Short mmCIF file of C-alpha atoms in Angstrom, two decimals:
data_model
loop_
_atom_site.label_atom_id
_atom_site.label_comp_id
_atom_site.label_asym_id
_atom_site.label_seq_id
_atom_site.Cartn_x
_atom_site.Cartn_y
_atom_site.Cartn_z
CA UNK A 283 48.55 -49.08 179.23
CA UNK A 284 45.92 -47.22 181.09
CA UNK A 285 43.60 -49.38 183.29
CA UNK A 286 40.66 -48.43 180.43
CA UNK A 287 43.15 -49.93 178.21
CA UNK A 288 43.81 -53.37 179.85
CA UNK A 289 40.21 -53.75 180.09
CA UNK A 290 39.04 -52.89 176.67
CA UNK A 291 42.27 -55.51 175.89
CA UNK A 292 40.28 -58.49 178.40
CA UNK A 293 37.22 -57.81 176.98
CA UNK A 294 38.68 -58.07 173.54
CA UNK A 295 39.66 -61.90 173.95
CA UNK A 296 35.97 -63.16 175.01
CA UNK A 297 33.74 -61.03 172.84
CA UNK A 298 31.99 -62.42 170.07
CA UNK A 299 33.74 -65.92 168.32
CA UNK A 300 36.01 -65.59 171.85
CA UNK A 301 32.88 -66.07 173.87
CA UNK A 302 31.98 -69.03 171.59
CA UNK A 303 36.04 -70.54 171.73
CA UNK A 304 35.85 -70.29 175.67
CA UNK A 305 32.63 -72.46 175.62
CA UNK A 306 33.98 -74.75 173.45
CA UNK A 307 36.84 -74.92 175.25
CA UNK A 308 35.14 -75.69 178.67
CA UNK A 309 33.21 -78.47 177.20
CA UNK A 310 36.17 -79.88 175.97
CA UNK A 311 37.47 -80.05 179.85
CA UNK A 312 34.41 -81.25 181.39
CA UNK A 313 34.70 -84.26 178.58
CA UNK A 314 38.27 -84.96 178.38
CA UNK A 315 38.96 -84.53 182.23
CA UNK A 316 35.86 -87.11 183.70
CA UNK A 317 36.79 -89.48 180.91
CA UNK A 318 40.02 -89.64 181.40
CA UNK A 319 39.64 -89.49 185.22
CA UNK A 320 37.13 -91.87 184.21
CA UNK A 321 39.25 -94.88 182.63
CA UNK A 322 42.69 -94.05 184.74
CA UNK A 323 40.33 -94.51 187.65
CA UNK A 324 38.57 -98.06 186.18
CA UNK A 325 40.82 -99.53 183.75
CA UNK A 326 44.58 -97.33 183.17
CA UNK A 327 46.73 -100.74 183.13
CA UNK A 328 44.53 -101.20 179.66
CA UNK A 329 45.88 -98.01 178.14
CA UNK A 330 47.26 -95.77 180.31
CA UNK A 331 49.13 -93.61 177.15
CA UNK A 332 45.59 -93.47 175.73
CA UNK A 333 44.19 -92.28 179.54
CA UNK A 334 47.25 -89.52 180.16
CA UNK A 335 47.10 -88.27 176.94
CA UNK A 336 44.10 -87.51 177.01
CA UNK A 337 44.25 -86.23 181.35
CA UNK A 338 46.69 -84.20 179.19
CA UNK A 339 44.31 -83.02 176.69
CA UNK A 340 42.37 -81.83 179.14
CA UNK A 341 44.26 -79.66 181.36
CA UNK A 342 45.74 -78.24 177.81
CA UNK A 343 41.82 -77.29 177.93
CA UNK A 344 41.54 -76.08 180.92
CA UNK A 345 44.53 -73.56 180.47
CA UNK A 346 43.44 -72.29 177.33
CA UNK A 347 39.64 -71.32 179.12
CA UNK A 348 41.31 -69.90 181.52
CA UNK A 349 43.89 -67.75 180.11
CA UNK A 350 41.31 -66.78 176.89
CA UNK A 351 38.85 -65.56 180.49
CA UNK A 352 41.64 -63.90 182.25
CA UNK A 353 42.05 -61.60 178.75
CA UNK A 354 44.92 -59.49 178.59
CA UNK A 355 48.18 -59.55 176.34
CA UNK A 356 49.66 -61.96 178.26
CA UNK A 357 46.97 -64.32 178.39
CA UNK A 358 46.20 -63.67 174.45
CA UNK A 359 50.06 -64.74 174.24
CA UNK A 360 50.23 -67.25 176.90
CA UNK A 361 46.93 -68.98 174.65
CA UNK A 362 48.71 -68.60 171.35
CA UNK A 363 51.20 -70.91 172.36
CA UNK A 364 49.27 -73.36 174.22
CA UNK A 365 47.37 -73.21 171.43
CA UNK A 366 50.45 -74.11 168.84
CA UNK A 367 51.40 -76.92 171.45
CA UNK A 368 47.53 -77.77 171.58
CA UNK A 369 47.37 -78.29 167.73
CA UNK A 370 50.98 -79.81 167.94
CA UNK A 371 49.58 -82.84 170.32
CA UNK A 372 46.01 -83.50 168.30
CA UNK A 373 48.06 -83.82 164.65
CA UNK A 374 51.16 -86.11 166.63
CA UNK A 375 48.50 -88.23 168.50
CA UNK A 376 46.31 -88.62 165.15
CA UNK A 377 48.60 -88.85 162.84
CA UNK A 378 50.57 -91.60 165.29
CA UNK A 379 47.18 -93.33 165.97
CA UNK A 380 46.94 -94.01 162.22
CA UNK A 381 49.95 -94.75 161.87
CA UNK A 382 50.21 -97.20 164.38
CA UNK A 383 46.74 -98.12 166.08
CA UNK A 384 48.42 -101.13 168.01
CA UNK A 385 50.19 -98.22 170.25
CA UNK A 386 46.63 -96.89 171.68
CA UNK A 387 43.98 -100.13 172.55
CA UNK A 388 42.02 -97.13 173.46
CA UNK A 389 40.95 -94.15 172.18
CA UNK A 390 42.55 -90.68 173.35
CA UNK A 391 40.63 -87.30 172.76
CA UNK A 392 43.09 -86.67 170.03
CA UNK A 393 42.79 -89.91 168.39
CA UNK A 394 41.76 -90.10 164.90
CA UNK A 395 41.91 -86.15 164.41
CA UNK A 396 39.59 -86.16 167.53
CA UNK A 397 37.31 -87.61 165.36
CA UNK A 398 35.35 -88.96 168.08
CA UNK A 399 34.62 -85.30 169.33
CA UNK A 400 34.10 -84.78 165.95
CA UNK A 401 37.09 -83.50 165.01
CA UNK A 402 36.56 -80.64 167.55
CA UNK A 403 40.47 -81.54 168.85
CA UNK A 404 41.72 -80.62 165.52
CA UNK A 405 38.72 -77.52 164.73
CA UNK A 406 38.82 -76.23 167.98
CA UNK A 407 42.94 -73.94 167.99
CA UNK A 408 42.66 -73.48 164.64
CA UNK A 409 39.92 -71.16 165.42
CA UNK A 410 41.32 -70.09 168.68
CA UNK A 411 45.11 -69.72 166.48
CA UNK A 412 43.21 -67.57 164.27
CA UNK A 413 40.75 -65.76 166.35
CA UNK A 414 44.30 -64.43 168.65
CA UNK A 415 46.27 -64.07 165.73
CA UNK A 416 43.50 -61.42 165.05
CA UNK A 417 43.22 -59.54 167.80
CA UNK A 418 46.57 -58.83 168.58
CA UNK A 419 48.01 -55.66 168.59
CA UNK A 420 48.87 -54.45 165.01
CA UNK A 421 52.95 -55.06 165.73
CA UNK A 422 52.81 -58.56 166.73
CA UNK A 423 50.34 -59.10 164.01
CA UNK A 424 52.38 -59.66 160.98
#
């Protein structure tokens, strides 16, 4: 791949809908990290699992944001894997909070499938997976 092709591939991740994904992931980084940092420092003993999961969500959002901005084929693949892991986390925690609400004395970012965040935590990885798969080279898109 020439340097010109690499630059086009890099830009492709953050063009069009990719720009919106970067913006939304950036907002989620700020929301999840600031919320969890405050809760961990002020009331960690109240709901350590919930606050730790929110911190993990913030780190995952940050990493996905970074890979989308970085661009390139390797970053696309890493972002895709992270988005799948994120979706599994959202579905797991979302189901867990519905089945056993007593396990979470306070909400996480992913509680109830992200209801406290307008369901963005469950919709965002689905959208990102679609976008990243759509941008895959034709031999990888199958």
